[in-house]
mmCIF file of C-alpha atoms in Angstrom:
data_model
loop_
_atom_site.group_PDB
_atom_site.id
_atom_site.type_symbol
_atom_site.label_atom_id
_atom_site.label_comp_id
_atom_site.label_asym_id
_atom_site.label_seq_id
_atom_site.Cartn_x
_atom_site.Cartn_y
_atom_site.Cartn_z
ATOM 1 C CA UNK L 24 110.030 93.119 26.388
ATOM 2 C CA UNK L 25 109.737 90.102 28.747
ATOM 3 C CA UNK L 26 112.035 87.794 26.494
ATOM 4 C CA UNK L 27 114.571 90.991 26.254
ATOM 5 C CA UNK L 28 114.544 90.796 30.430
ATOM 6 C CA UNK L 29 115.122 87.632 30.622
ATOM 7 C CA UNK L 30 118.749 87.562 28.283
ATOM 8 C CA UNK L 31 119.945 90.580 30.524
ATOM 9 C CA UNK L 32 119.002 88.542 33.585
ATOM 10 C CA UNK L 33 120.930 85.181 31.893
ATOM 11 C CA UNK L 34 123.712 87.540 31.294
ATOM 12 C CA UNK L 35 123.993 88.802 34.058
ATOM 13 C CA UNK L 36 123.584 85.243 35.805
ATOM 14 C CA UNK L 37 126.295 83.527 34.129
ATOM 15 C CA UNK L 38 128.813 86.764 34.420
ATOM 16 C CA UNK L 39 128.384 86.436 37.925
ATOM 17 C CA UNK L 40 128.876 82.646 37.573
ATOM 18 C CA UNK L 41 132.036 83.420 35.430
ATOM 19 C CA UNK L 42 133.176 85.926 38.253
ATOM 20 C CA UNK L 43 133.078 83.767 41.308
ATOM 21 C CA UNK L 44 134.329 81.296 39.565
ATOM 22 C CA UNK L 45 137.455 82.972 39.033
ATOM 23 C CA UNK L 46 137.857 84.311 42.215
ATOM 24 C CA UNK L 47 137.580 81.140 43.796
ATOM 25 C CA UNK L 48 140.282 79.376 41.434
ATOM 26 C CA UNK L 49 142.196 82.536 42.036
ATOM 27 C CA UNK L 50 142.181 82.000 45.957
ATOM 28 C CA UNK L 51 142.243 78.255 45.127
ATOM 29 C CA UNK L 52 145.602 77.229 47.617
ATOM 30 C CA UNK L 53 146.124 74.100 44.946
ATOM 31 C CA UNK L 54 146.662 76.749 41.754
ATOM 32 C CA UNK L 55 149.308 77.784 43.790
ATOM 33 C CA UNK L 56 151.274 74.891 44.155
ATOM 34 C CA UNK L 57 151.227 73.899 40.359
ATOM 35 C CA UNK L 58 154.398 76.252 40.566
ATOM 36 C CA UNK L 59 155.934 73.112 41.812
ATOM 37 C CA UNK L 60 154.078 70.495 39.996
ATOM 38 C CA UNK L 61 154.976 72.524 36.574
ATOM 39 C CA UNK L 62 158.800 72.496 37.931
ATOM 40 C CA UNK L 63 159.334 70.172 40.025
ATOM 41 C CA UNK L 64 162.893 69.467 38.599
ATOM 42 C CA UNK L 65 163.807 72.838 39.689
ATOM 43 C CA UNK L 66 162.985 72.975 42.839
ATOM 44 C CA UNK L 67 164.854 69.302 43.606
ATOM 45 C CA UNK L 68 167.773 71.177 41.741
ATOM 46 C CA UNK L 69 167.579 74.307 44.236
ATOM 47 C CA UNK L 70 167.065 71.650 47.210
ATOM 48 C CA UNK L 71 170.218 69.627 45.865
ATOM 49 C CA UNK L 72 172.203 72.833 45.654
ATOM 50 C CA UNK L 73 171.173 74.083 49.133
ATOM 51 C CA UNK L 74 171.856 70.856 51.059
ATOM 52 C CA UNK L 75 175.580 70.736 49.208
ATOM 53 C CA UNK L 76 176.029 74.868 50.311
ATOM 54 C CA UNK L 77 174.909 73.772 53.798
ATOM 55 C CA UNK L 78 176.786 70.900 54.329
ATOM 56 C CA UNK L 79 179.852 72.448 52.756
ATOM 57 C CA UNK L 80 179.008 75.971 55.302
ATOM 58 C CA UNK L 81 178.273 73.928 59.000
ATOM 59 C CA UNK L 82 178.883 70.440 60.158
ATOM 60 C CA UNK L 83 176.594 70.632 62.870
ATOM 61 C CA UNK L 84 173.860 68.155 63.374
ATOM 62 C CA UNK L 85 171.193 71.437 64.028
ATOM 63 C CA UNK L 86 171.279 74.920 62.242
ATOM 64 C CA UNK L 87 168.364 77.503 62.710
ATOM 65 C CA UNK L 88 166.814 79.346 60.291
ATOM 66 C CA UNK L 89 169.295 80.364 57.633
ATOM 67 C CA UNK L 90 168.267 82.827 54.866
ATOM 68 C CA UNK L 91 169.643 81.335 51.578
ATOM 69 C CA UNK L 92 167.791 84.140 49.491
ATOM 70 C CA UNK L 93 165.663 86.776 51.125
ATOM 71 C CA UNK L 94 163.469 89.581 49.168
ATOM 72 C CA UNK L 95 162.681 91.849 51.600
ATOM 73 C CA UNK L 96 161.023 94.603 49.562
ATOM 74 C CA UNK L 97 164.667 96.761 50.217
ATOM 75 C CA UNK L 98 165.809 98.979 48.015
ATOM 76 C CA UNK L 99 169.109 96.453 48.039
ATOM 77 C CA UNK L 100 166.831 94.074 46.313
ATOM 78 C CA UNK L 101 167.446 90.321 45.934
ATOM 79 C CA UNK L 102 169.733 88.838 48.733
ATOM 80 C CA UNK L 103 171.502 85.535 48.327
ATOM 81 C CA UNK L 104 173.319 84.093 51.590
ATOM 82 C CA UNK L 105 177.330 84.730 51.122
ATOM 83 C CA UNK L 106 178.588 81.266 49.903
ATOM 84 C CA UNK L 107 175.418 80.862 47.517
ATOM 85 C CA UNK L 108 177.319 79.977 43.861
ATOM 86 C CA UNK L 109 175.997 81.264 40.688
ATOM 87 C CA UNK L 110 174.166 77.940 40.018
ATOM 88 C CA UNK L 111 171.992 78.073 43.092
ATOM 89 C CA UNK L 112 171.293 81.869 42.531
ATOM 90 C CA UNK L 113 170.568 81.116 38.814
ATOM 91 C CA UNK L 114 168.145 78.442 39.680
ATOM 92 C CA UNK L 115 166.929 80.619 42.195
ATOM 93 C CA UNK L 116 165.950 83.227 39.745
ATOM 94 C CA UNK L 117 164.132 80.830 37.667
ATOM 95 C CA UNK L 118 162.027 80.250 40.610
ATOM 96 C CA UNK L 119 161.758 83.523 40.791
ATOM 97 C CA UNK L 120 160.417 84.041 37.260
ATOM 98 C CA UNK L 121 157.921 81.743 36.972
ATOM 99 C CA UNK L 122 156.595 82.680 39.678
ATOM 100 C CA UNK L 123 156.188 86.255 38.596
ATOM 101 C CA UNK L 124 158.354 87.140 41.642
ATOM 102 C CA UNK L 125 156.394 85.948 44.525
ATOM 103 C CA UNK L 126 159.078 84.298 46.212
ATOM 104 C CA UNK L 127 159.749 86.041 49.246
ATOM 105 C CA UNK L 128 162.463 83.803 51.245
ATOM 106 C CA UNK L 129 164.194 80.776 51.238
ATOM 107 C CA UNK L 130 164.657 79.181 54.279
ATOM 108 C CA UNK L 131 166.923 76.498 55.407
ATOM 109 C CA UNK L 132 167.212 74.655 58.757
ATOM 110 C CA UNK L 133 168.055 71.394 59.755
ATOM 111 C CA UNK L 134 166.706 69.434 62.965
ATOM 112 C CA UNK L 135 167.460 66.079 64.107
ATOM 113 C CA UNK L 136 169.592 65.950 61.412
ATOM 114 C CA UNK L 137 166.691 66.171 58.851
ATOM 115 C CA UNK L 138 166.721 69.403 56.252
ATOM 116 C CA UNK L 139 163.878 71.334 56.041
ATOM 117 C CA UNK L 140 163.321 73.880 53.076
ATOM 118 C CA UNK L 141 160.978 76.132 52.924
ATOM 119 C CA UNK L 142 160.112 78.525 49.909
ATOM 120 C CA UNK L 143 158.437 81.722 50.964
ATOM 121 C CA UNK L 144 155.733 82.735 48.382
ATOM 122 C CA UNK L 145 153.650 86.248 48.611
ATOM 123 C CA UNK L 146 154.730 87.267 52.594
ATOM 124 C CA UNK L 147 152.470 90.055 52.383
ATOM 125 C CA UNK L 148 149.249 88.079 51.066
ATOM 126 C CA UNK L 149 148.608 90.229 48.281
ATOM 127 C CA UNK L 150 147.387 87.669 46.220
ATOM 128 C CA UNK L 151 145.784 86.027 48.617
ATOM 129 C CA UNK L 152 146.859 84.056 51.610
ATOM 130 C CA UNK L 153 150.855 83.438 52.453
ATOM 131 C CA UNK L 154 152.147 79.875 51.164
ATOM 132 C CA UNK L 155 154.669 77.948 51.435
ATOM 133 C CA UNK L 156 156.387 74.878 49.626
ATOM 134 C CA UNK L 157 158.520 73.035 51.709
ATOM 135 C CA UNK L 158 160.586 70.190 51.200
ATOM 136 C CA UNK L 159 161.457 67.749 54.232
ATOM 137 C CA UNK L 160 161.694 64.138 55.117
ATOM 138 C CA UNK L 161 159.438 64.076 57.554
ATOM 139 C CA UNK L 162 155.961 65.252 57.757
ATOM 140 C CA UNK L 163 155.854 65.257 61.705
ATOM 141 C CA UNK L 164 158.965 67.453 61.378
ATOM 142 C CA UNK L 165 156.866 69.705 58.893
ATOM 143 C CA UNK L 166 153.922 69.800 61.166
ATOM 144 C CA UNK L 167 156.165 70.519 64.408
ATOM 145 C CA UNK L 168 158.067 73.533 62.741
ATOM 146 C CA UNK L 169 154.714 74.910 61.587
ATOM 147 C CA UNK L 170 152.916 74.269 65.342
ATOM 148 C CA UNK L 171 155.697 76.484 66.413
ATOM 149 C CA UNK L 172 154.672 79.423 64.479
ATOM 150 C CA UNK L 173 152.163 81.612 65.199
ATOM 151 C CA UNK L 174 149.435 81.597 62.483
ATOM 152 C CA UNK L 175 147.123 78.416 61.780
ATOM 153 C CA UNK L 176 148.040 76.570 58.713
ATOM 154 C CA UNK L 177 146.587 73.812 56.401
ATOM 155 C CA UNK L 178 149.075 71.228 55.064
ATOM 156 C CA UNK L 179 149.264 69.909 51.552
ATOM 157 C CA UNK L 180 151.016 66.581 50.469
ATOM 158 C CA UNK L 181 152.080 67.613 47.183
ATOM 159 C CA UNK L 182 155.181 64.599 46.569
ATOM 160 C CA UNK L 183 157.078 62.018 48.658
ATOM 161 C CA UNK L 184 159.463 64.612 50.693
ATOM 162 C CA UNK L 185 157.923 68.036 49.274
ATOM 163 C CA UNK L 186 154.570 69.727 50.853
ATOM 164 C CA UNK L 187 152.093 72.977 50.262
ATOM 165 C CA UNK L 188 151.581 74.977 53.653
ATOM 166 C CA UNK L 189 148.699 77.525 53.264
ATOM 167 C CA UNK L 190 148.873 80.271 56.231
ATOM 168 C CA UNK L 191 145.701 81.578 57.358
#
């Protein structure tokens, strides 16, 4: 009887092992971001496509927030910004896919004459916390748009130009 307790109890052990192990990779802010590592291509692509919609849409050195695709949880569904070509919402969509449609928003704005990109993934935090992959030139410029928003944040290098912002 003693030996039988003690297989239950090692059972039980390691399923609980197993459990919070999961749980914690689950939560884990880097599993997020192998989105990007996985396809990384794609995202430069979307970036490439953006800048050229931008450029082509406003000459001026400073644009706010612009909303190149928004998901909004409407009835409307998925929103490109007017001027978005087939290519960008194509590549878009594959974003979209892999990432079992997380992506929220994708946000463009340019200061000092440097882009910033943002990608929008699980606004709600229903899987967990809100995060980001953003793609800018400069990390101060990352860290001063973020300091600007109202929720505490941890910052990820995750390439030369592209980042992982976790929102707490």
């Amino acid at each position: 009887m003693g030996r039988t307790k003690n297989v239950f109890v090692g059972i039980a052990v390691i399923l609980m092992l197993v459990a919070a192990g999961l749980i914690i990779s689950y939560n884990n802010p880097k599993a997020k971001y192998e989105i990007y590592q996985d396809h990384r291509e794609l995202f430069a692509a979307v970036k490439d496509e953006t800048e050229l919609l931008m450029t082509s849409l406003d000459n001026r050195s400073d644009i706010g927030n612009t909303f190149i695709y928004s998901n909004n949880g409407n009835a409307v569904g998925h929103q490109f910004l007017d001027g978005a070509n087939a290519d960008l919402q194509d590549k878009v969509g594959q974003i979209i896919a892999v990432s079992e449609d997380k992506l929220n928003f994708l946000r463009y704005s340019r200061q000092d004459g440097k882009s910033l990109l943002r990608f929008v993934f699980d606004w709600e935090g229903e899987n967990g916390n809100t995060y980001h992959i953003v793609y800018c030139d400069s990390q101060d410029l990352v860290e001063k748009a973020y300091n600007e928003e109202p929720a505490n944040y941890k910052l990820d290098q995750l390439a030369d130009g592209w980042y992982g912002i976790e929102i707490k």
